[in-house]
Coordinates of N, CA and C in Angstrom, one line a residue:
M1 N 53.2 37.6 -78.2 CA 51.8 38.3 -78.2 C 51.9 39.4 -77.2
S2 N 51.4 40.5 -77.6 CA 51.4 41.7 -76.7 C 50.2 41.7 -75.8
F3 N 50.3 42.4 -74.7 CA 49.2 42.5 -73.7 C 48.4 43.7 -74.0
N4 N 47.1 43.5 -74.2 CA 46.2 44.6 -74.6 C 45.6 45.2 -73.4
L5 N 46.1 46.4 -73.0 CA 45.6 47.0 -71.8 C 44.1 47.5 -72.0
T6 N 43.7 47.6 -73.3 CA 42.3 48.1 -73.5 C 41.3 47.0 -73.0
N7 N 41.7 45.7 -73.0 CA 40.8 44.7 -72.5 C 40.9 44.4 -71.0
F8 N 41.8 45.1 -70.4 CA 42.0 44.8 -68.9 C 41.1 45.8 -68.1
N9 N 40.2 45.1 -67.3 CA 39.2 45.9 -66.5 C 39.4 45.4 -65.1
E10 N 40.2 46.2 -64.3 CA 40.5 45.9 -62.9 C 39.3 45.8 -62.0
V11 N 38.3 46.7 -62.2 CA 37.1 46.7 -61.4 C 36.3 45.4 -61.6
N12 N 36.2 44.9 -62.9 CA 35.5 43.7 -63.1 C 36.2 42.5 -62.5
L13 N 37.5 42.4 -62.5 CA 38.2 41.3 -61.9 C 38.0 41.3 -60.4
V14 N 38.1 42.4 -59.8 CA 37.9 42.5 -58.3 C 36.4 42.1 -58.0
G15 N 35.5 42.6 -58.7 CA 34.1 42.3 -58.5 C 33.8 40.8 -58.6
E16 N 34.4 40.2 -59.6 CA 34.2 38.7 -59.8 C 34.8 37.9 -58.7
A17 N 36.0 38.3 -58.3 CA 36.7 37.6 -57.2 C 35.9 37.8 -55.9
R18 N 35.3 39.0 -55.7 CA 34.5 39.2 -54.5 C 33.3 38.4 -54.5
S19 N 32.6 38.3 -55.7 CA 31.4 37.5 -55.8 C 31.7 36.0 -55.5
K20 N 32.8 35.5 -56.1 CA 33.1 34.1 -55.9 C 33.4 33.8 -54.4
L21 N 34.2 34.8 -53.8 CA 34.5 34.6 -52.4 C 33.3 34.6 -51.5
Q22 N 32.3 35.5 -51.8 CA 31.1 35.6 -51.0 C 30.3 34.3 -51.2
G23 N 30.2 33.8 -52.5 CA 29.5 32.6 -52.7 C 30.1 31.4 -51.9
F24 N 31.4 31.4 -51.9 CA 32.1 30.3 -51.2 C 31.8 30.4 -49.7
M25 N 31.8 31.7 -49.2 CA 31.6 31.9 -47.7 C 30.1 31.5 -47.4
D26 N 29.2 31.9 -48.3 CA 27.8 31.6 -48.0 C 27.5 30.1 -48.0
S27 N 28.2 29.4 -49.0 CA 28.0 28.0 -49.1 C 28.6 27.3 -47.8
G28 N 29.7 27.8 -47.4 CA 30.3 27.2 -46.2 C 29.5 27.4 -44.9
R29 N 28.9 28.7 -44.8 CA 28.1 29.0 -43.7 C 26.8 28.1 -43.7
D30 N 26.2 28.0 -44.8 CA 25.0 27.1 -44.9 C 25.3 25.7 -44.5
K31 N 26.5 25.2 -45.0 CA 26.8 23.9 -44.6 C 27.0 23.7 -43.1
L32 N 27.7 24.7 -42.5 CA 27.9 24.7 -41.1 C 26.6 24.7 -40.3
V33 N 25.7 25.6 -40.8 CA 24.3 25.7 -40.2 C 23.6 24.3 -40.3
D34 N 23.7 23.7 -41.4 CA 23.0 22.4 -41.6 C 23.6 21.4 -40.7
M35 N 24.9 21.4 -40.6 CA 25.6 20.4 -39.7 C 25.2 20.6 -38.2
A36 N 25.1 21.9 -37.8 CA 24.7 22.3 -36.5 C 23.3 21.8 -36.2
K37 N 22.4 22.1 -37.1 CA 21.0 21.6 -37.0 C 20.9 20.1 -36.8
A38 N 21.7 19.4 -37.7 CA 21.6 18.0 -37.6 C 22.1 17.5 -36.3
K39 N 23.2 18.1 -35.8 CA 23.8 17.7 -34.5 C 22.8 18.0 -33.4
M40 N 22.1 19.1 -33.4 CA 21.1 19.5 -32.3 C 20.0 18.5 -32.4
N41 N 19.5 18.2 -33.6 CA 18.4 17.2 -33.7 C 18.8 15.8 -33.2
S42 N 20.1 15.5 -33.4 CA 20.6 14.2 -32.9 C 20.6 14.2 -31.4
I43 N 21.1 15.3 -30.8 CA 21.2 15.5 -29.3 C 19.8 15.4 -28.7
T44 N 18.8 16.2 -29.3 CA 17.5 16.2 -28.9 C 16.8 14.9 -28.9
S45 N 17.1 14.2 -30.0 CA 16.5 12.8 -30.2 C 17.0 11.9 -29.2
Q46 N 18.3 11.9 -28.9 CA 18.9 11.1 -27.9 C 18.4 11.4 -26.5
A47 N 18.3 12.7 -26.2 CA 17.8 13.1 -24.9 C 16.3 12.6 -24.7
M48 N 15.5 12.6 -25.7 CA 14.2 12.1 -25.6 C 14.1 10.6 -25.5
Q49 N 15.0 9.9 -26.1 CA 14.9 8.4 -26.2 C 15.6 7.7 -25.1
N50 N 16.7 8.3 -24.6 CA 17.6 7.6 -23.6 C 17.0 7.7 -22.2
K51 N 15.8 7.2 -22.0 CA 15.2 7.2 -20.6 C 14.6 5.8 -20.4
P52 N 15.5 4.8 -20.3 CA 15.0 3.4 -20.3 C 14.6 3.0 -18.9
W53 N 14.8 3.8 -17.8 CA 14.4 3.4 -16.5 C 13.0 3.8 -16.1
F54 N 12.0 3.1 -16.7 CA 10.6 3.3 -16.4 C 10.3 4.8 -16.7
G55 N 10.8 5.3 -17.8 CA 10.5 6.6 -18.3 C 11.4 7.7 -17.7
Y56 N 12.5 7.3 -17.0 CA 13.4 8.2 -16.4 C 14.8 7.9 -16.9
S57 N 15.7 8.9 -16.9 CA 17.1 8.7 -17.2 C 17.6 8.0 -15.9
A58 N 18.9 7.5 -16.1 CA 19.5 6.8 -14.9 C 19.6 7.7 -13.7
A59 N 20.0 9.0 -13.9 CA 20.1 9.9 -12.8 C 18.8 10.2 -12.2
E60 N 17.8 10.4 -13.0 CA 16.4 10.7 -12.5 C 15.8 9.5 -11.7
F61 N 16.1 8.3 -12.3 CA 15.5 7.2 -11.6 C 16.2 6.9 -10.3
Q62 N 17.5 7.2 -10.2 CA 18.2 7.0 -8.9 C 17.6 7.9 -7.9
Q63 N 17.3 9.2 -8.3 CA 16.8 10.1 -7.3 C 15.4 9.7 -6.9
Q64 N 14.6 9.2 -7.9 CA 13.2 8.8 -7.6 C 13.2 7.6 -6.7
F65 N 14.1 6.6 -7.0 CA 14.2 5.4 -6.2 C 14.5 5.7 -4.8
S66 N 15.5 6.6 -4.6 CA 15.9 7.0 -3.3 C 14.8 7.6 -2.5
E67 N 14.0 8.4 -3.1 CA 12.8 9.0 -2.4 C 11.8 8.0 -2.0
I68 N 11.5 7.0 -3.0 CA 10.5 6.0 -2.7 C 11.0 5.0 -1.6
Y69 N 12.3 4.6 -1.7 CA 12.8 3.7 -0.7 C 12.8 4.4 0.7
G70 N 12.9 5.7 0.7 CA 12.9 6.4 2.0 C 11.6 6.4 2.7
L71 N 10.5 6.1 1.9 CA 9.2 6.0 2.5 C 9.0 4.8 3.5
G72 N 9.9 3.8 3.3 CA 9.9 2.6 4.2 C 8.7 1.7 3.8
Q73 N 8.6 0.6 4.5 CA 7.6 -0.4 4.3 C 7.0 -1.0 5.5
L74 N 5.8 -1.5 5.5 CA 5.2 -2.3 6.5 C 5.2 -3.7 6.1
L75 N 5.5 -4.6 7.0 CA 5.6 -6.1 6.7 C 4.3 -6.8 7.2
N76 N 3.8 -7.7 6.5 CA 2.6 -8.5 6.9 C 2.9 -9.2 8.3
A77 N 4.1 -9.6 8.5 CA 4.4 -10.3 9.8 C 4.4 -9.4 11.0
N78 N 4.5 -8.1 10.8 CA 4.6 -7.1 11.9 C 3.3 -6.6 12.3
Y79 N 2.5 -7.5 12.9 CA 1.2 -7.1 13.4 C 1.1 -7.5 14.9
Y80 N 0.1 -6.9 15.6 CA -0.1 -7.3 17.0 C -1.6 -7.3 17.2
V81 N -2.0 -8.1 18.2 CA -3.4 -8.3 18.6 C -3.5 -8.2 20.1
E82 N -4.4 -7.4 20.6 CA -4.7 -7.2 22.0 C -6.1 -7.4 22.3
F83 N -6.4 -8.0 23.5 CA -7.7 -8.3 24.0 C -8.0 -7.5 25.3
E84 N -9.2 -7.1 25.4 CA -9.6 -6.3 26.6 C -11.1 -6.5 26.9
P85 N -11.4 -6.8 28.1 CA -12.8 -6.9 28.5 C -13.5 -5.6 28.3
Y86 N -14.8 -5.7 28.0 CA -15.6 -4.5 27.9 C -16.1 -4.1 29.2
E87 N -15.6 -2.9 29.6 CA -16.0 -2.3 30.9 C -15.8 -3.3 32.1
G88 N -14.8 -4.0 32.1 CA -14.5 -4.9 33.2 C -15.5 -6.1 33.3
N89 N -16.2 -6.5 32.3 CA -17.2 -7.5 32.5 C -16.5 -8.9 32.7
A90 N -17.3 -10.0 32.7 CA -16.9 -11.3 33.1 C -15.9 -11.9 32.1
T91 N -15.8 -11.4 30.9 CA -14.8 -11.9 30.0 C -13.4 -11.8 30.5
A92 N -13.1 -11.0 31.5 CA -11.8 -10.8 32.1 C -11.4 -12.1 32.8
H93 N -12.3 -13.0 33.1 CA -12.0 -14.3 33.8 C -11.8 -15.5 32.8
L94 N -11.8 -15.2 31.5 CA -11.6 -16.3 30.5 C -10.1 -16.6 30.6
P95 N -9.8 -17.9 30.2 CA -8.4 -18.3 30.1 C -7.6 -17.5 29.2
L96 N -8.3 -16.8 28.3 CA -7.6 -15.9 27.3 C -6.8 -14.8 28.0
F97 N -7.2 -14.4 29.2 CA -6.6 -13.3 29.9 C -5.7 -13.8 31.0
V98 N -5.3 -15.0 31.1 CA -4.5 -15.5 32.2 C -3.2 -14.8 32.4
D99 N -2.5 -14.6 31.3 CA -1.1 -14.0 31.5 C -0.8 -12.9 30.5
G100 N -1.7 -12.5 29.7 CA -1.4 -11.4 28.7 C -0.6 -11.9 27.5
L101 N -0.5 -13.2 27.3 CA 0.3 -13.7 26.2 C -0.6 -14.2 25.0
S102 N -1.9 -14.1 25.1 CA -2.8 -14.7 24.1 C -2.6 -14.0 22.8
G103 N -2.3 -12.7 22.8 CA -2.2 -12.0 21.5 C -1.0 -12.5 20.7
F104 N 0.0 -13.1 21.3 CA 1.1 -13.6 20.6 C 0.8 -15.0 20.0
L105 N -0.4 -15.6 20.4 CA -0.8 -16.9 19.8 C -1.5 -16.7 18.5
V106 N -1.8 -15.5 18.1 CA -2.6 -15.3 16.9 C -1.6 -15.4 15.7
S107 N -1.7 -16.5 15.0 CA -0.8 -16.7 13.9 C -1.3 -16.1 12.5
Q108 N -2.5 -15.7 12.5 CA -3.1 -15.1 11.3 C -4.3 -14.3 11.6
T109 N -4.5 -13.2 11.0 CA -5.7 -12.4 11.2 C -6.0 -11.5 10.0
N110 N -7.2 -11.1 9.8 CA -7.5 -10.0 8.9 C -7.6 -8.7 9.6
L111 N -7.6 -7.6 8.9 CA -7.7 -6.3 9.5 C -8.7 -5.5 8.6
P112 N -10.0 -5.4 9.0 CA -10.9 -4.7 8.2 C -10.6 -3.2 8.2
I113 N -10.6 -2.5 7.1 CA -10.3 -1.1 7.0 C -11.6 -0.3 6.6
L114 N -12.3 -0.7 5.5 CA -13.5 0.0 5.1 C -14.4 -1.0 4.3
Q115 N -15.7 -0.9 4.6 CA -16.7 -1.6 3.8 C -17.9 -0.8 3.7
A116 N -18.0 -0.1 2.6 CA -19.1 0.9 2.4 C -20.2 0.2 1.5
E117 N -21.4 0.6 1.7 CA -22.5 0.1 0.9 C -23.2 1.2 0.2
Y118 N -23.5 0.9 -1.1 CA -24.1 1.9 -1.9 C -25.4 1.4 -2.5
D119 N -26.3 2.3 -2.8 CA -27.5 2.0 -3.6 C -27.4 2.7 -5.0
A120 N -27.8 1.9 -6.0 CA -27.7 2.5 -7.3 C -29.1 3.2 -7.6
V121 N -28.9 4.4 -8.1 CA -30.1 5.3 -8.4 C -30.0 5.7 -9.8
K122 N -31.1 5.5 -10.6 CA -31.2 5.8 -12.0 C -31.6 7.3 -12.1
V123 N -30.8 8.0 -12.9 CA -31.1 9.4 -13.2 C -31.2 9.5 -14.8
G124 N -32.5 9.3 -15.3 CA -32.6 9.2 -16.7 C -32.0 7.9 -17.2
T125 N -31.1 8.0 -18.1 CA -30.4 6.7 -18.5 C -29.1 6.5 -17.8
M126 N -28.7 7.4 -16.9 CA -27.5 7.3 -16.2 C -27.7 6.7 -14.8
Q127 N -26.6 6.4 -14.2 CA -26.7 5.8 -12.8 C -25.8 6.5 -11.9
V128 N -26.4 6.8 -10.7 CA -25.6 7.4 -9.6 C -25.6 6.5 -8.4
N129 N -24.5 6.2 -7.8 CA -24.4 5.4 -6.6 C -24.4 6.3 -5.4
S130 N -25.3 6.0 -4.5 CA -25.5 6.8 -3.3 C -25.2 6.0 -2.0
L131 N -24.3 6.5 -1.2 CA -23.9 5.8 0.0 C -25.1 5.6 1.0
N132 N -25.3 4.4 1.4 CA -26.4 4.2 2.4 C -26.0 3.6 3.7
G133 N -24.7 3.3 3.8 CA -24.2 2.8 5.1 C -22.8 2.3 5.1
V134 N -22.2 2.2 6.2 CA -20.9 1.6 6.4 C -21.0 0.4 7.4
S135 N -20.5 -0.7 7.0 CA -20.6 -1.9 7.9 C -19.2 -2.4 8.1
E136 N -19.1 -3.4 8.9 CA -17.8 -4.1 9.2 C -17.9 -5.6 9.0
P137 N -16.9 -6.1 8.2 CA -16.9 -7.6 8.0 C -16.5 -8.3 9.3
E138 N -16.6 -9.6 9.3 CA -16.2 -10.4 10.5 C -14.7 -10.4 10.6
L139 N -14.3 -10.6 11.9 CA -12.8 -10.8 12.1 C -12.6 -12.3 12.1
Q140 N -11.5 -12.7 11.4 CA -11.1 -14.1 11.3 C -9.7 -14.2 11.9
L141 N -9.6 -14.9 13.1 CA -8.3 -15.0 13.8 C -8.0 -16.5 13.9
N142 N -6.8 -16.9 13.7 CA -6.3 -18.2 13.9 C -5.3 -18.2 15.1
F143 N -5.6 -19.1 16.1 CA -4.8 -19.1 17.3 C -4.0 -20.4 17.3
I144 N -2.7 -20.3 17.7 CA -1.9 -21.5 18.0 C -2.4 -22.0 19.4
E145 N -2.9 -23.3 19.5 CA -3.4 -23.8 20.7 C -2.3 -24.2 21.7
T146 N -2.6 -23.9 22.9 CA -1.6 -24.2 24.0 C -1.8 -25.6 24.5
A147 N -0.9 -26.1 25.4 CA -1.0 -27.4 25.9 C -2.2 -27.6 26.8
D148 N -2.7 -26.5 27.4 CA -3.9 -26.6 28.3 C -5.2 -26.3 27.6
A149 N -5.1 -26.2 26.2 CA -6.3 -25.9 25.4 C -6.9 -24.5 25.8
R150 N -6.1 -23.6 26.0 CA -6.5 -22.2 26.4 C -7.6 -21.7 25.5
I151 N -7.4 -21.7 24.2 CA -8.3 -21.1 23.3 C -9.7 -21.8 23.2
M152 N -9.7 -23.1 23.1 CA -10.9 -23.8 23.0 C -11.7 -23.7 24.3
N153 N -11.1 -23.7 25.5 CA -11.8 -23.6 26.7 C -12.3 -22.1 26.9
S154 N -11.6 -21.2 26.3 CA -12.1 -19.8 26.4 C -13.3 -19.6 25.6
I155 N -13.4 -20.3 24.4 CA -14.6 -20.2 23.6 C -15.8 -20.8 24.3
L156 N -15.6 -21.9 24.9 CA -16.8 -22.5 25.6 C -17.2 -21.7 26.8
D157 N -16.3 -21.2 27.5 CA -16.6 -20.3 28.7 C -17.3 -19.1 28.2
W158 N -16.8 -18.5 27.1 CA -17.4 -17.3 26.5 C -18.9 -17.6 26.1
R159 N -19.1 -18.8 25.5 CA -20.5 -19.1 25.2 C -21.4 -19.1 26.4
D160 N -20.9 -19.6 27.5 CA -21.7 -19.6 28.7 C -22.0 -18.2 29.2
L161 N -21.2 -17.2 28.9 CA -21.5 -15.8 29.2 C -22.6 -15.2 28.4
M162 N -22.8 -15.8 27.2 CA -23.8 -15.3 26.2 C -25.2 -15.8 26.5
I163 N -25.3 -16.9 27.2 CA -26.6 -17.6 27.4 C -26.8 -17.9 28.8
S164 N -27.9 -17.5 29.4 CA -28.2 -17.8 30.8 C -28.5 -19.3 30.9
P165 N -28.4 -19.8 32.2 CA -28.7 -21.3 32.4 C -30.1 -21.6 32.0
D166 N -31.0 -20.7 32.0 CA -32.4 -21.0 31.5 C -32.6 -20.9 30.0
G167 N -31.5 -20.6 29.3 CA -31.5 -20.5 27.9 C -31.8 -19.1 27.3
T168 N -32.1 -18.2 28.2 CA -32.4 -16.8 27.7 C -31.1 -16.1 27.3
Q169 N -31.2 -15.1 26.5 CA -30.1 -14.4 26.0 C -29.6 -13.4 27.0
V170 N -28.3 -13.2 27.1 CA -27.7 -12.2 28.0 C -27.4 -11.0 27.2
E171 N -27.6 -9.8 27.8 CA -27.3 -8.5 27.1 C -25.9 -8.5 26.7
P172 N -25.6 -7.9 25.5 CA -24.2 -7.9 24.9 C -23.2 -7.3 25.8
S173 N -23.5 -6.4 26.7 CA -22.5 -5.7 27.5 C -21.9 -6.7 28.5
K174 N -22.6 -7.9 28.7 CA -22.0 -8.9 29.7 C -21.0 -9.8 29.0
Y175 N -21.0 -9.9 27.7 CA -20.0 -10.8 27.0 C -19.2 -10.1 26.0
A176 N -19.4 -8.8 25.7 CA -18.6 -8.1 24.7 C -17.2 -8.0 25.1
M177 N -16.3 -7.9 24.1 CA -14.9 -7.8 24.3 C -14.3 -6.9 23.3
Y178 N -13.2 -6.2 23.6 CA -12.5 -5.4 22.7 C -11.3 -6.2 22.1
I179 N -11.2 -6.1 20.8 CA -10.0 -6.7 20.1 C -9.4 -5.5 19.3
T180 N -8.1 -5.3 19.6 CA -7.3 -4.3 18.8 C -6.3 -5.0 17.9
I181 N -6.4 -4.6 16.7 CA -5.5 -5.2 15.7 C -4.7 -4.1 15.0
G182 N -3.4 -4.2 14.9 CA -2.7 -3.1 14.3 C -1.3 -3.6 13.7
V183 N -0.6 -2.7 13.1 CA 0.7 -3.0 12.6 C 1.7 -2.1 13.2
F184 N 3.0 -2.6 13.3 CA 4.0 -1.8 13.9 C 5.2 -1.8 13.0
S185 N 6.1 -0.9 13.3 CA 7.3 -0.6 12.5 C 8.3 -1.7 12.5
R186 N 8.8 -2.0 11.3 CA 9.9 -3.0 11.3 C 11.2 -2.4 11.9
D187 N 11.4 -1.1 11.9 CA 12.6 -0.5 12.4 C 12.5 -0.2 13.9
F188 N 11.4 0.3 14.3 CA 11.2 0.8 15.7 C 10.3 -0.1 16.6
G189 N 9.9 -1.2 16.0 CA 9.1 -2.1 16.8 C 7.8 -1.6 17.3
L190 N 7.4 -2.0 18.5 CA 6.1 -1.6 19.1 C 6.1 -0.2 19.6
Q191 N 7.3 0.5 19.5 CA 7.3 1.9 19.9 C 6.6 2.7 18.9
Y192 N 6.5 2.3 17.7 CA 5.8 3.0 16.6 C 4.8 2.1 16.0
K193 N 3.5 2.5 16.2 CA 2.4 1.7 15.6 C 1.6 2.7 14.7
P194 N 1.9 2.7 13.4 CA 1.3 3.7 12.5 C -0.2 3.4 12.2
F195 N -0.7 2.2 12.5 CA -2.1 2.0 12.2 C -2.6 0.9 13.1
S196 N -3.8 1.1 13.6 CA -4.5 0.1 14.4 C -6.0 0.4 14.4
R197 N -6.8 -0.6 14.7 CA -8.3 -0.4 14.9 C -8.7 -1.3 16.0
R198 N -9.7 -0.7 16.7 CA -10.3 -1.4 17.9 C -11.7 -1.8 17.6
F199 N -12.0 -3.0 17.9 CA -13.4 -3.6 17.6 C -14.0 -4.1 18.8
L200 N -15.3 -3.8 19.0 CA -16.1 -4.4 20.0 C -16.8 -5.7 19.4
V201 N -16.4 -6.9 20.0 CA -16.8 -8.1 19.3 C -17.5 -9.1 20.2
G202 N -18.1 -10.1 19.6 CA -18.6 -11.3 20.3 C -18.2 -12.5 19.4
P203 N -18.0 -13.7 20.0 CA -17.7 -14.8 19.2 C -18.8 -15.3 18.3
T204 N -18.5 -15.8 17.1 CA -19.5 -16.3 16.2 C -19.3 -17.7 15.9
T205 N -18.2 -18.1 15.4 CA -17.9 -19.5 15.0 C -16.5 -19.9 15.4
S206 N -16.4 -21.2 15.8 CA -15.1 -21.8 16.0 C -15.2 -23.3 15.9
S207 N -14.4 -23.9 15.0 CA -14.4 -25.3 14.8 C -13.1 -25.8 14.4
K208 N -12.7 -27.0 14.9 CA -11.4 -27.6 14.6 C -11.7 -28.7 13.6
D209 N -11.5 -28.4 12.3 CA -12.0 -29.4 11.2 C -10.9 -30.2 10.6
D210 N -9.6 -30.1 11.1 CA -8.6 -30.8 10.4 C -7.8 -31.8 11.3
L211 N -8.5 -32.3 12.4 CA -7.8 -33.3 13.2 C -7.6 -34.6 12.4
A212 N -6.4 -35.1 12.4 CA -6.1 -36.3 11.6 C -5.0 -37.1 12.2
G213 N -5.0 -38.4 12.1 CA -4.0 -39.3 12.6 C -2.6 -39.0 12.0
T214 N -2.6 -38.4 10.8 CA -1.3 -38.2 10.2 C -0.7 -36.9 10.6
G215 N -1.4 -36.1 11.4 CA -0.8 -34.8 11.8 C 0.0 -34.9 13.1
V216 N 1.0 -35.8 13.1 CA 1.7 -36.1 14.3 C 2.7 -35.0 14.7
S217 N 3.1 -34.1 13.7 CA 4.0 -33.1 13.9 C 3.5 -31.7 13.6
E218 N 2.2 -31.6 13.4 CA 1.5 -30.3 13.1 C 1.0 -29.7 14.3
V219 N 1.3 -28.4 14.4 CA 0.8 -27.6 15.6 C -0.7 -27.3 15.4
A220 N -1.5 -27.6 16.4 CA -2.9 -27.3 16.3 C -3.2 -25.8 16.3
E221 N -4.0 -25.4 15.3 CA -4.4 -24.0 15.3 C -6.0 -24.0 15.3
I222 N -6.5 -23.0 16.1 CA -7.9 -22.9 16.3 C -8.4 -21.6 15.6
P223 N -9.2 -21.8 14.5 CA -9.8 -20.6 13.9 C -11.0 -20.1 14.7
V224 N -11.1 -18.8 14.8 CA -12.2 -18.2 15.5 C -12.8 -17.0 14.7
T225 N -14.1 -17.0 14.5 CA -14.7 -15.9 13.8 C -15.4 -15.0 14.8
F226 N -15.2 -13.7 14.7 CA -15.9 -12.7 15.6 C -16.8 -11.8 14.8
S227 N -17.9 -11.5 15.4 CA -18.8 -10.5 14.8 C -18.6 -9.2 15.5
I228 N -18.6 -8.1 14.7 CA -18.4 -6.8 15.3 C -19.8 -6.3 15.8
L229 N -19.9 -6.1 17.1 CA -21.2 -5.7 17.6 C -21.7 -4.4 17.2
R230 N -20.8 -3.4 17.1 CA -21.2 -2.1 16.6 C -19.9 -1.5 16.0
N231 N -20.2 -0.6 15.0 CA -19.0 0.0 14.3 C -19.0 1.5 14.6
F232 N -19.4 1.9 15.8 CA -19.3 3.3 16.1 C -19.1 3.4 17.6
M233 N -18.7 4.6 18.1 CA -18.4 4.9 19.5 C -17.2 4.1 20.0
E234 N -16.3 3.7 19.1 CA -15.1 3.0 19.5 C -13.9 3.8 19.2

């Protein structure tokens, strides 16, 4: 069979080859683009999901934890209590002040911080709370009792300072006492006291209600309640 040159079109062959090659290249490029997009979506999805440490990645949480840990902590057991007569009055002669050790006998105490009082006011159908005062709750201290009954004797002697022999009431300045309650640093001890409050108080209630024949090995503790005489000028 002879080759018919009249049917041979070099331009058409080159054009067809070029079109096929371009189509192949476009198809390959589109495939690579799709693969890249899928890869990026996978990376983005993993980056958004892999934060199991309370909403943080492991590295972020480690940094956050280090900063929080660096703030330090205060311990409930690291508190101190100090007693002071008001303007050198007769409370200075109570057994409580014999040696300056009575503050260490306080085994438990509260520490009032804020107690605000509000009045509710209606404005149409809505409610507004308006501040009408700031008060102080009572202090509740538990004392480890000493062998000479220092705490109980102090309370009775204190009562005598509050009431005259004829039964009349004595002015508060004669029996008031300062109590300071605060917390100190676990690391630096009493050299660093980040928070404390000083209260002008008078005794309110004290009663030993748990005496029992079975308590042969229990240390006696005396609960004492103090009223805050005023919550200003201190």
